[in-house]
Amino acid sequence: MDTSKLVAGIALTLLFGSAVTHSAPPLPGKPWIMPFDVDQRFPPSRIHPSLSGEPSQREVYEFAWRSFIALNWPYKENGLRGQPDPKARLAPITNLPLPDDLVVWETYMSPETVFVPPQQWPVHWGKPDTSGLVRISTPPCYNGNYQYGTSFAPGINQPYTSANVPTGPVVDQHKEYLRVEVTLGRSYFDYIKQFGYFDSDTQEQAVRKYIRYANRKGESPPPAQSPSDNASRFQPVPTGLEFYLDQLPLYARQGLTEVKAAWKVLKLSGENPDIPGRYFRRLMRFPLPDGSLGEPVLMGLVGFHIHRVTPFGHLPSTFEQVDNVRIGKRLFDPLPKPKHPTLNPGGTGGHPARYDNGYEVNGESGVAGVIPLPYKDGEQLIPVDERERINVSRVTPIPLQVQLVNWKYQTLLRDSVWSYYQLIGAQNKNLESPNPRLGPGISGPQTSNTQNLVNTTLETYTQRGFSCARCHLNAFPQGVTSFPPYENRFEDLHVMSFLLLNAKSGSNPAQDTECSSSYSALP
């Protein structure tokens, strides 16, 4: 039985009743503003109200979609970073080889902009570096003590194994590498600024004081509630209720937000070209070995991670373009379909392609030496005609409840390019079978709503027993030298974000900190 048709029928009934209409329900009020929390649309005036009960898992998925819409709302030209344009409309469906307007998350700061040597602070949020349709990529950089002795090229390796040891790149069916970017929102920036965590020395000192207090008192230190409070101990990442966020505009007054995005090169001619209208598009320039920039290349968004922190907790979610591993189906599709998915040649007999462990290189998977090695800093890229394609499939199916929410929002957005994107899932504490011994944050797949949550463009090579939580459980501020126990007193050290590890020491001489550019651009 074709489950996609079943899902379509159920979704349409839920949306419109028994009769299908030709007008989509409206988006929630002020959709350009991210929801403050799962159960609360806008920030509270003073304190977060007590909840009548836990939200449902479906509400978490709705929260993820609304966050996705707000992050991809058009940026207000000449506004501050992250400022949406309330008068704009979401990117339309236009099957032209042209870039779309700049969106909110693209104007957020890159970690490399925030974590300059402390001697170069203050850094100001201000306006983005560009508001045009062409921009330079903002890849994640790798900092610290590298396990293998050499730093890694930014933006081309998959940056998920740990903060500074990535896994190798992904090669699509056109033999082009996927590219990766990372940005962080205003509240995260203000947190780093408020407590001086752009300096690794400050982080380490604050962590030492936090641990001493937690061990002595048997509880976590009280967080600072005002500028006059003691903030010398490490402070929890922002949920949106903090005093230092009070003066932010409504569109920025949420908790920690960080984005990780994956892009593909759009092939516009030759055999089996891409259908540009099915992608959110951006012209990007990539660094050349001599430090200069290559010519602009039209890219299509294929993967999108969101990490948000709210009073409810850590709420990671992940989205993909619908054609990544199987051709997306939609009713009354105004665009032609591609000949094959982005990341595999297609299945047989009308079924999607399937590979052991979710990937295949030359017919092999899950054996040593198959996964491409990560590029080290300064390495030239393998020429296009010598690259091995990575065939990718999805190991864990998208849950039915997620598919239903996808149909709802894809219908709401049916006139927008964002209707060609889908939520793969979200990870949060288990709402169906609550665990009274649930650890802090998302203490792992064993206590969360899912054991597997993987984006095929960003965690291609670890699709079994892997998730946002399993990866980000290894993220701590600098100064944490051993894994803290899952006890409430250490909860605030489980920051679930690797970005603080990019901070440099203010006691060391300032050095050039440009994100490494010594890797070749797209040929």
Coordinates of C-alpha atoms in Angstrom, one line a residue:
M1 CA 0.0 0.0 0.0
D2 CA 1.3 3.5 -0.8
T3 CA 1.5 5.1 2.6
S4 CA 2.1 8.5 1.1
K5 CA -1.4 8.5 -0.4
L6 CA -2.8 7.4 2.9
V7 CA -1.0 10.2 4.7
A8 CA -2.2 12.7 2.1
G9 CA -5.8 11.7 2.6
I10 CA -5.6 11.8 6.4
A11 CA -3.8 15.2 6.3
L12 CA -6.3 16.8 3.9
T13 CA -9.2 15.6 6.1
L14 CA -7.6 17.0 9.2
L15 CA -6.9 20.3 7.5
F16 CA -10.1 20.9 5.5
G17 CA -12.7 18.3 6.7
S18 CA -14.3 15.9 4.2
A19 CA -14.3 18.4 1.3
V20 CA -11.1 19.7 -0.1
T21 CA -11.1 23.5 -0.6
H22 CA -8.9 25.7 -2.7
S23 CA -7.9 28.1 0.0
A24 CA -5.3 27.3 2.6
P25 CA -5.8 28.2 6.3
P26 CA -3.8 31.3 7.3
L27 CA -0.4 31.1 9.1
P28 CA -0.4 32.0 12.8
G29 CA -0.4 35.7 13.7
K30 CA 2.9 37.4 13.0
P31 CA 4.6 34.3 11.5
W32 CA 7.9 36.2 11.1
I33 CA 8.3 36.0 14.9
M34 CA 9.6 32.6 16.2
P35 CA 7.3 31.1 18.9
F36 CA 8.6 31.8 22.3
D37 CA 7.9 28.2 23.6
V38 CA 6.0 25.1 22.6
D39 CA 3.0 26.3 24.5
Q40 CA 3.4 30.1 24.3
R41 CA 3.4 32.2 21.1
F42 CA 5.1 35.4 22.4
P43 CA 7.4 36.2 25.4
P44 CA 5.6 36.7 28.7
S45 CA 5.6 40.2 30.2
R46 CA 7.3 39.1 33.4
I47 CA 7.6 35.4 34.2
H48 CA 6.7 32.2 32.4
P49 CA 3.2 31.2 33.5
S50 CA 2.7 27.8 35.1
L51 CA 1.7 25.1 32.7
S52 CA -1.6 23.3 32.9
G53 CA 0.2 20.2 31.6
E54 CA 2.9 19.0 29.2
P55 CA 2.4 19.8 25.6
S56 CA 1.7 17.0 23.1
Q57 CA 4.4 15.7 20.8
R58 CA 2.4 17.1 17.9
E59 CA 2.7 20.5 19.4
V60 CA 6.5 20.1 19.5
Y61 CA 6.4 19.4 15.7
E62 CA 4.2 22.4 15.1
F63 CA 6.7 24.5 17.2
A64 CA 9.5 23.2 15.0
W65 CA 7.7 24.2 11.8
R66 CA 6.8 27.7 13.0
S67 CA 10.4 28.2 14.1
F68 CA 11.5 27.1 10.6
I69 CA 9.1 29.6 8.9
A70 CA 10.3 32.5 11.1
L71 CA 14.0 31.7 10.6
N72 CA 13.4 31.6 6.8
W73 CA 11.3 34.8 6.7
P74 CA 12.7 37.5 4.5
Y75 CA 15.2 39.8 6.2
K76 CA 14.3 43.5 6.4
E77 CA 16.6 45.4 4.1
N78 CA 19.0 47.7 6.0
G79 CA 17.7 46.3 9.3
L80 CA 19.7 44.8 12.1
R81 CA 20.9 41.2 11.9
G82 CA 18.0 38.8 12.3
Q83 CA 15.3 41.5 11.7
P84 CA 12.4 40.1 9.7
D85 CA 10.4 42.2 7.2
P86 CA 6.7 42.0 8.3
K87 CA 5.6 43.3 4.9
A88 CA 7.4 40.7 2.9
R89 CA 6.1 37.3 1.8
L90 CA 7.9 34.0 2.0
A91 CA 10.1 33.0 -1.0
P92 CA 7.7 32.1 -3.8
I93 CA 8.0 29.2 -6.3
T94 CA 9.9 30.6 -9.2
N95 CA 11.6 28.0 -11.4
L96 CA 14.4 30.4 -12.5
P97 CA 18.2 30.1 -11.9
L98 CA 18.1 33.2 -9.6
P99 CA 18.8 33.6 -5.9
D100 CA 16.0 34.3 -3.4
D101 CA 15.9 37.2 -1.1
L102 CA 18.0 37.0 2.0
V103 CA 16.3 35.5 5.0
V104 CA 16.6 36.0 8.8
W105 CA 19.0 33.2 9.8
E106 CA 21.4 34.1 7.0
T107 CA 22.0 37.4 8.7
Y108 CA 22.7 35.9 12.1
M109 CA 26.4 35.9 13.2
S110 CA 28.8 33.2 12.3
P111 CA 30.8 31.7 15.2
E112 CA 34.0 33.0 13.6
T113 CA 32.6 36.6 13.9
V114 CA 31.7 36.2 17.5
F115 CA 34.8 34.3 18.7
V116 CA 37.5 36.6 17.6
P117 CA 40.5 37.0 20.0
P118 CA 39.2 38.6 23.1
Q119 CA 41.5 41.6 22.5
Q120 CA 39.3 42.4 19.5
W121 CA 36.1 42.8 21.6
P122 CA 33.7 44.5 21.8
V123 CA 31.9 42.9 18.8
H124 CA 28.6 44.6 17.9
W125 CA 25.5 42.8 16.6
G126 CA 24.7 45.6 14.1
K127 CA 23.8 45.1 10.5
P128 CA 24.8 42.0 8.5
D129 CA 27.9 42.1 6.3
T130 CA 25.7 41.9 3.2
S131 CA 22.1 42.3 2.3
G132 CA 22.5 41.4 -1.3
L133 CA 21.7 38.2 -3.2
V134 CA 25.4 37.1 -3.3
R135 CA 27.2 36.4 0.0
I136 CA 30.3 34.6 1.3
S137 CA 29.6 31.3 3.0
T138 CA 29.8 31.2 6.8
P139 CA 31.3 27.7 7.5
P140 CA 31.9 26.3 10.9
C141 CA 35.6 26.5 11.9
Y142 CA 37.6 24.1 14.0
N143 CA 39.5 25.4 17.0
G144 CA 41.4 23.9 20.0
N145 CA 43.6 20.9 20.3
Y146 CA 43.1 18.8 17.2
Q147 CA 43.1 15.0 17.8
Y148 CA 45.0 14.4 14.6
G149 CA 47.4 17.3 14.8
T150 CA 46.1 19.4 11.9
S151 CA 43.1 21.6 11.7
F152 CA 40.3 20.7 9.3
A153 CA 39.0 22.6 6.3
P154 CA 35.8 24.4 7.2
G155 CA 32.4 24.1 5.5
I156 CA 33.0 21.0 3.4
N157 CA 33.4 18.2 6.0
Q158 CA 30.4 17.0 8.0
P159 CA 30.7 18.9 11.3
Y160 CA 28.9 16.5 13.7
T161 CA 31.3 14.0 15.2
S162 CA 32.6 16.5 17.8
A163 CA 33.4 20.1 17.9
N164 CA 36.8 19.7 16.3
V165 CA 36.9 16.3 14.6
P166 CA 34.6 16.2 11.6
T167 CA 33.7 13.4 9.3
G168 CA 34.4 13.5 5.6
P169 CA 32.3 15.2 3.0
V170 CA 29.2 14.0 1.0
V171 CA 29.3 13.9 -2.8
D172 CA 26.0 14.2 -4.6
Q173 CA 24.9 12.5 -7.8
H174 CA 26.5 15.3 -9.8
K175 CA 29.8 14.7 -8.1
E176 CA 29.6 18.0 -6.2
Y177 CA 30.3 18.4 -2.5
L178 CA 27.6 19.5 -0.1
R179 CA 28.6 22.6 1.8
V180 CA 27.8 23.5 5.5
E181 CA 27.2 26.7 7.3
V182 CA 26.5 27.6 11.0
T183 CA 25.0 30.8 12.5
L184 CA 23.8 31.8 15.9
G185 CA 21.0 34.2 17.0
R186 CA 20.8 37.4 19.0
S187 CA 20.0 35.9 22.4
Y188 CA 23.0 33.5 22.2
F189 CA 25.2 36.4 21.2
D190 CA 24.0 38.6 24.1
Y191 CA 24.6 35.7 26.5
I192 CA 28.2 35.4 25.3
K193 CA 28.6 39.1 25.5
Q194 CA 26.9 39.6 28.9
F195 CA 29.1 37.0 30.7
G196 CA 32.3 37.4 28.7
Y197 CA 32.3 33.8 27.3
F198 CA 34.0 35.0 24.1
D199 CA 37.1 34.5 26.3
S200 CA 38.0 30.9 27.1
D201 CA 39.8 32.0 30.2
T202 CA 36.5 33.5 31.5
Q203 CA 34.7 30.3 30.7
E204 CA 37.2 28.1 32.5
Q205 CA 37.2 30.3 35.6
A206 CA 33.4 30.4 35.7
V207 CA 33.2 26.6 35.3
R208 CA 35.6 26.0 38.2
K209 CA 33.5 28.2 40.5
Y210 CA 30.3 26.4 39.3
I211 CA 31.7 23.0 40.1
R212 CA 33.1 24.0 43.5
Y213 CA 29.6 25.4 44.4
A214 CA 27.8 22.3 43.1
N215 CA 30.1 19.9 45.0
R216 CA 29.9 21.9 48.2
K217 CA 26.2 22.7 48.3
G218 CA 24.9 19.7 46.4
E219 CA 22.9 21.9 44.1
S220 CA 23.4 24.1 41.1
P221 CA 24.4 27.7 41.8
P222 CA 21.5 30.3 41.5
P223 CA 21.6 32.0 38.1
A224 CA 22.0 35.8 38.0
Q225 CA 18.6 37.5 37.9
S226 CA 19.8 41.1 37.5
P227 CA 23.0 43.0 36.5
S228 CA 23.9 43.3 40.2
D229 CA 23.8 39.5 41.0
N230 CA 26.8 37.3 41.3
A231 CA 27.5 36.0 37.8
S232 CA 31.0 34.7 38.4
R233 CA 29.9 31.1 38.3
F234 CA 29.0 29.6 34.9
Q235 CA 25.6 30.8 33.8
P236 CA 22.9 28.6 32.1
V237 CA 22.3 29.2 28.4
P238 CA 19.3 31.5 27.7
T239 CA 15.7 30.3 27.6
G240 CA 14.3 33.8 26.7
L241 CA 13.4 34.8 30.3
E242 CA 16.8 36.3 31.2
F243 CA 17.2 40.0 32.4
Y244 CA 19.8 40.8 29.7
L245 CA 17.3 39.9 26.9
D246 CA 14.5 42.2 28.3
Q247 CA 15.3 45.1 25.9
L248 CA 15.5 43.1 22.7
P249 CA 12.9 43.5 20.1
L250 CA 10.0 41.0 20.1
Y251 CA 11.4 39.1 17.1
A252 CA 14.7 38.4 18.9
R253 CA 13.5 37.8 22.5
Q254 CA 13.6 34.0 22.5
G255 CA 16.1 31.6 24.0
L256 CA 19.3 30.3 22.4
T257 CA 19.0 29.7 18.7
E258 CA 21.6 28.2 16.4
V259 CA 21.3 27.0 12.8
K260 CA 23.3 24.5 10.8
A261 CA 22.5 24.5 7.1
A262 CA 23.6 22.2 4.2
W263 CA 23.7 23.4 0.6
K264 CA 24.2 21.7 -2.8
V265 CA 25.5 23.1 -6.1
L266 CA 22.5 23.4 -8.5
K267 CA 23.3 21.9 -11.9
L268 CA 21.3 23.9 -14.5
S269 CA 22.4 22.2 -17.7
G270 CA 23.5 18.9 -19.2
E271 CA 22.2 15.5 -18.3
N272 CA 19.6 15.3 -15.5
P273 CA 19.7 19.0 -14.4
D274 CA 18.3 20.1 -11.1
I275 CA 14.9 21.9 -10.9
P276 CA 15.9 25.2 -9.3
G277 CA 12.3 26.1 -8.3
R278 CA 12.3 23.2 -5.9
Y279 CA 15.1 24.8 -3.8
F280 CA 15.6 27.9 -1.7
R281 CA 18.5 29.4 -3.6
R282 CA 21.5 31.5 -2.8
L283 CA 24.5 32.7 -4.8
M284 CA 27.6 32.0 -2.7
R285 CA 31.3 32.6 -3.1
F286 CA 33.8 30.1 -1.7
P287 CA 37.5 30.7 -0.8
L288 CA 40.3 29.8 -3.2
P289 CA 43.7 28.4 -2.0
D290 CA 45.4 31.8 -2.4
G291 CA 42.8 33.4 0.0
S292 CA 40.8 35.1 -2.8
L293 CA 37.2 34.3 -3.5
G294 CA 35.8 32.2 -6.4
E295 CA 33.1 33.3 -8.7
P296 CA 29.5 33.1 -7.3
V297 CA 27.9 29.7 -7.5
L298 CA 24.1 29.1 -7.3
M299 CA 23.4 26.8 -4.4
G300 CA 20.2 25.1 -3.2
L301 CA 19.4 24.5 0.5
V302 CA 19.1 20.8 1.2
G303 CA 19.5 20.4 5.0
F304 CA 18.5 22.6 8.0
H305 CA 19.2 21.9 11.7
I306 CA 17.6 24.1 14.4
H307 CA 18.7 24.1 18.0
R308 CA 16.5 26.1 20.3
V309 CA 16.3 26.4 24.1
T310 CA 13.1 27.5 25.8
P311 CA 11.7 27.2 29.3
F312 CA 10.4 23.8 28.2
G313 CA 14.0 22.7 27.5
H314 CA 16.3 21.9 24.6
L315 CA 14.4 21.5 21.4
P316 CA 16.5 20.4 18.4
S317 CA 14.7 19.7 15.1
T318 CA 15.8 19.0 11.6
F319 CA 14.5 19.6 8.1
E320 CA 15.4 18.5 4.6
Q321 CA 14.5 19.3 1.0
V322 CA 12.0 16.7 -0.1
D323 CA 14.1 15.3 -3.0
N324 CA 17.2 14.4 -1.0
V325 CA 16.8 10.6 -0.9
R326 CA 13.5 10.0 -2.7
I327 CA 11.5 12.3 -5.0
G328 CA 9.0 14.3 -3.0
K329 CA 5.3 13.9 -3.9
R330 CA 2.8 16.6 -3.7
L331 CA -0.7 17.2 -5.0
F332 CA -1.0 19.5 -8.0
D333 CA 2.8 20.0 -8.1
P334 CA 3.4 23.1 -10.3
L335 CA 7.0 22.0 -11.1
P336 CA 8.5 19.0 -12.9
K337 CA 10.2 16.4 -10.9
P338 CA 13.9 15.6 -11.1
K339 CA 15.1 12.4 -12.8
H340 CA 16.6 11.1 -9.5
P341 CA 17.1 12.2 -5.9
T342 CA 20.0 14.4 -4.9
L343 CA 21.8 11.8 -3.0
N344 CA 21.1 8.5 -4.9
P345 CA 20.3 7.3 -8.4
G346 CA 16.8 6.2 -7.4
G347 CA 15.3 2.9 -6.4
T348 CA 13.8 0.1 -8.5
G349 CA 10.2 -1.0 -9.0
G350 CA 8.8 2.3 -7.7
H351 CA 10.5 1.9 -4.3
P352 CA 13.1 4.3 -2.8
A353 CA 16.7 3.3 -2.8
R354 CA 17.9 1.5 0.4
Y355 CA 21.5 1.0 1.5
D356 CA 22.9 -0.8 4.6
N357 CA 23.6 1.8 7.2
G358 CA 22.1 4.5 5.0
Y359 CA 25.0 5.0 2.6
E360 CA 27.0 3.2 0.0
V361 CA 30.3 3.9 -1.8
N362 CA 31.2 1.6 -4.7
G363 CA 28.7 -0.9 -3.3
E364 CA 30.2 -1.0 0.2
S365 CA 28.9 0.3 3.5
G366 CA 29.9 0.1 7.1
V367 CA 33.5 -1.1 6.5
A368 CA 36.7 0.6 7.2
G369 CA 38.0 3.0 4.6
V370 CA 34.8 3.5 2.7
I371 CA 33.8 6.9 4.2
P372 CA 35.7 9.8 2.7
L373 CA 38.4 11.2 5.0
P374 CA 37.8 14.8 6.2
Y375 CA 39.8 17.4 4.3
K376 CA 42.6 18.9 6.4
D377 CA 43.3 22.6 6.2
G378 CA 45.2 23.4 3.1
E379 CA 44.3 20.3 1.1
Q380 CA 43.2 20.7 -2.5
L381 CA 39.9 19.1 -3.3
I382 CA 39.8 16.0 -5.5
P383 CA 38.9 16.9 -9.1
V384 CA 35.2 16.5 -9.9
D385 CA 35.7 13.6 -12.4
E386 CA 37.7 11.6 -9.7
R387 CA 35.2 11.9 -6.9
E388 CA 33.2 8.9 -5.8
R389 CA 29.4 9.5 -5.5
I390 CA 28.0 8.8 -2.1
N391 CA 24.6 7.0 -2.4
V392 CA 22.4 7.8 0.5
S393 CA 19.1 6.5 1.8
R394 CA 17.0 7.2 4.9
V395 CA 17.4 4.4 7.5
T396 CA 14.7 5.6 10.0
P397 CA 11.3 6.5 8.3
I398 CA 9.8 9.8 9.1
P399 CA 7.1 9.1 11.7
L400 CA 3.5 9.3 10.6
Q401 CA 2.7 12.1 13.0
V402 CA 5.5 14.1 11.6
Q403 CA 4.3 13.4 8.1
L404 CA 0.8 14.7 9.0
V405 CA 2.3 18.0 10.3
N406 CA 4.4 18.2 7.2
W407 CA 1.3 17.9 5.0
K408 CA -0.4 20.7 7.0
Y409 CA 2.4 23.2 6.6
Q410 CA 3.3 22.2 3.0
T411 CA -0.3 23.0 2.2
L412 CA -0.2 26.3 4.1
L413 CA 2.9 27.1 2.1
R414 CA 1.9 25.7 -1.2
D415 CA 2.7 28.9 -3.1
S416 CA 6.2 29.1 -1.5
V417 CA 9.4 27.3 -2.2
W418 CA 9.3 26.2 1.5
S419 CA 6.5 23.7 0.5
Y420 CA 9.4 21.6 -0.9
Y421 CA 10.8 21.1 2.6
Q422 CA 9.9 18.6 5.3
L423 CA 10.4 18.2 9.0
I424 CA 12.3 14.9 9.7
G425 CA 11.7 15.1 13.4
A426 CA 12.3 16.8 16.7
Q427 CA 13.9 15.5 19.9
N428 CA 12.7 16.3 23.3
K429 CA 11.9 14.7 26.6
N430 CA 9.5 11.7 26.2
L431 CA 6.0 13.1 26.5
E432 CA 4.2 9.8 25.7
S433 CA 5.9 7.8 28.5
P434 CA 7.4 10.3 30.9
N435 CA 10.4 9.1 32.9
P436 CA 10.5 10.4 36.5
R437 CA 14.3 9.9 36.4
L438 CA 14.7 12.0 33.3
G439 CA 18.1 13.7 33.4
P440 CA 18.8 17.4 32.7
G441 CA 18.2 18.8 29.3
I442 CA 17.9 15.9 26.8
S443 CA 19.8 13.3 28.7
G444 CA 20.0 10.9 25.8
P445 CA 18.0 8.8 23.3
Q446 CA 17.1 6.4 26.1
T447 CA 14.9 9.0 27.8
S448 CA 13.8 11.2 24.9
N449 CA 11.0 10.8 22.4
T450 CA 13.2 9.1 19.8
Q451 CA 16.4 7.1 19.6
N452 CA 17.2 8.0 16.0
L453 CA 17.0 11.5 14.5
V454 CA 19.3 12.0 11.6
N455 CA 19.5 14.5 8.7
T456 CA 20.8 12.6 5.6
T457 CA 22.8 15.7 4.5
L458 CA 24.4 16.4 7.9
E459 CA 24.8 13.0 9.6
T460 CA 25.0 10.8 6.5
Y461 CA 27.4 8.2 7.9
T462 CA 25.9 7.5 11.4
Q463 CA 22.2 6.8 10.7
R464 CA 21.8 4.0 13.2
G465 CA 21.5 4.8 16.9
F466 CA 22.3 8.5 16.3
S467 CA 20.5 11.6 17.2
C468 CA 20.8 15.3 18.0
A469 CA 21.0 14.4 21.7
R470 CA 23.6 11.7 21.3
C471 CA 25.9 14.1 19.5
H472 CA 25.3 17.3 21.5
L473 CA 25.5 15.5 24.9
N474 CA 29.3 15.9 24.3
A475 CA 29.0 19.7 24.2
F476 CA 30.2 21.6 27.3
P477 CA 31.8 25.0 28.0
Q478 CA 35.6 25.2 28.2
G479 CA 36.8 24.1 31.6
V480 CA 34.8 20.9 31.8
T481 CA 37.5 18.2 31.8
S482 CA 35.3 15.2 32.5
F483 CA 31.7 14.2 31.7
P484 CA 29.5 15.7 34.4
P485 CA 27.0 13.3 36.1
Y486 CA 23.4 13.5 35.1
E487 CA 22.4 15.3 38.2
N488 CA 20.4 18.5 38.6
R489 CA 23.3 20.3 40.2
F490 CA 25.4 19.9 36.9
E491 CA 22.5 20.6 34.6
D492 CA 23.7 24.0 33.5
L493 CA 27.0 22.6 32.2
H494 CA 25.1 20.5 29.7
V495 CA 24.9 23.4 27.3
M496 CA 24.2 21.1 24.2
S497 CA 26.1 23.6 22.0
F498 CA 29.6 23.2 20.7
L499 CA 30.0 26.8 19.8
L500 CA 31.5 27.9 23.1
L501 CA 34.5 25.8 22.4
N502 CA 35.4 28.3 19.7
A503 CA 36.4 30.9 22.3
K504 CA 40.0 31.8 22.4
S505 CA 42.2 32.7 25.4
G506 CA 42.5 36.4 26.2
S507 CA 45.8 35.6 28.0
N508 CA 47.4 34.6 24.7
P509 CA 48.6 37.0 22.0
A510 CA 45.9 37.8 19.4
Q511 CA 46.4 35.9 16.2
D512 CA 44.8 36.1 12.8
T513 CA 41.4 34.3 13.2
E514 CA 39.9 34.3 9.7
C515 CA 38.2 31.1 9.1
S516 CA 40.7 29.0 7.2
S517 CA 40.4 29.7 3.5
S518 CA 43.1 27.4 2.2
Y519 CA 40.8 25.0 0.5
S520 CA 39.8 25.2 -3.1
A521 CA 36.5 26.5 -4.3
L522 CA 34.0 24.7 -6.5
P523 CA 35.8 23.9 -9.7

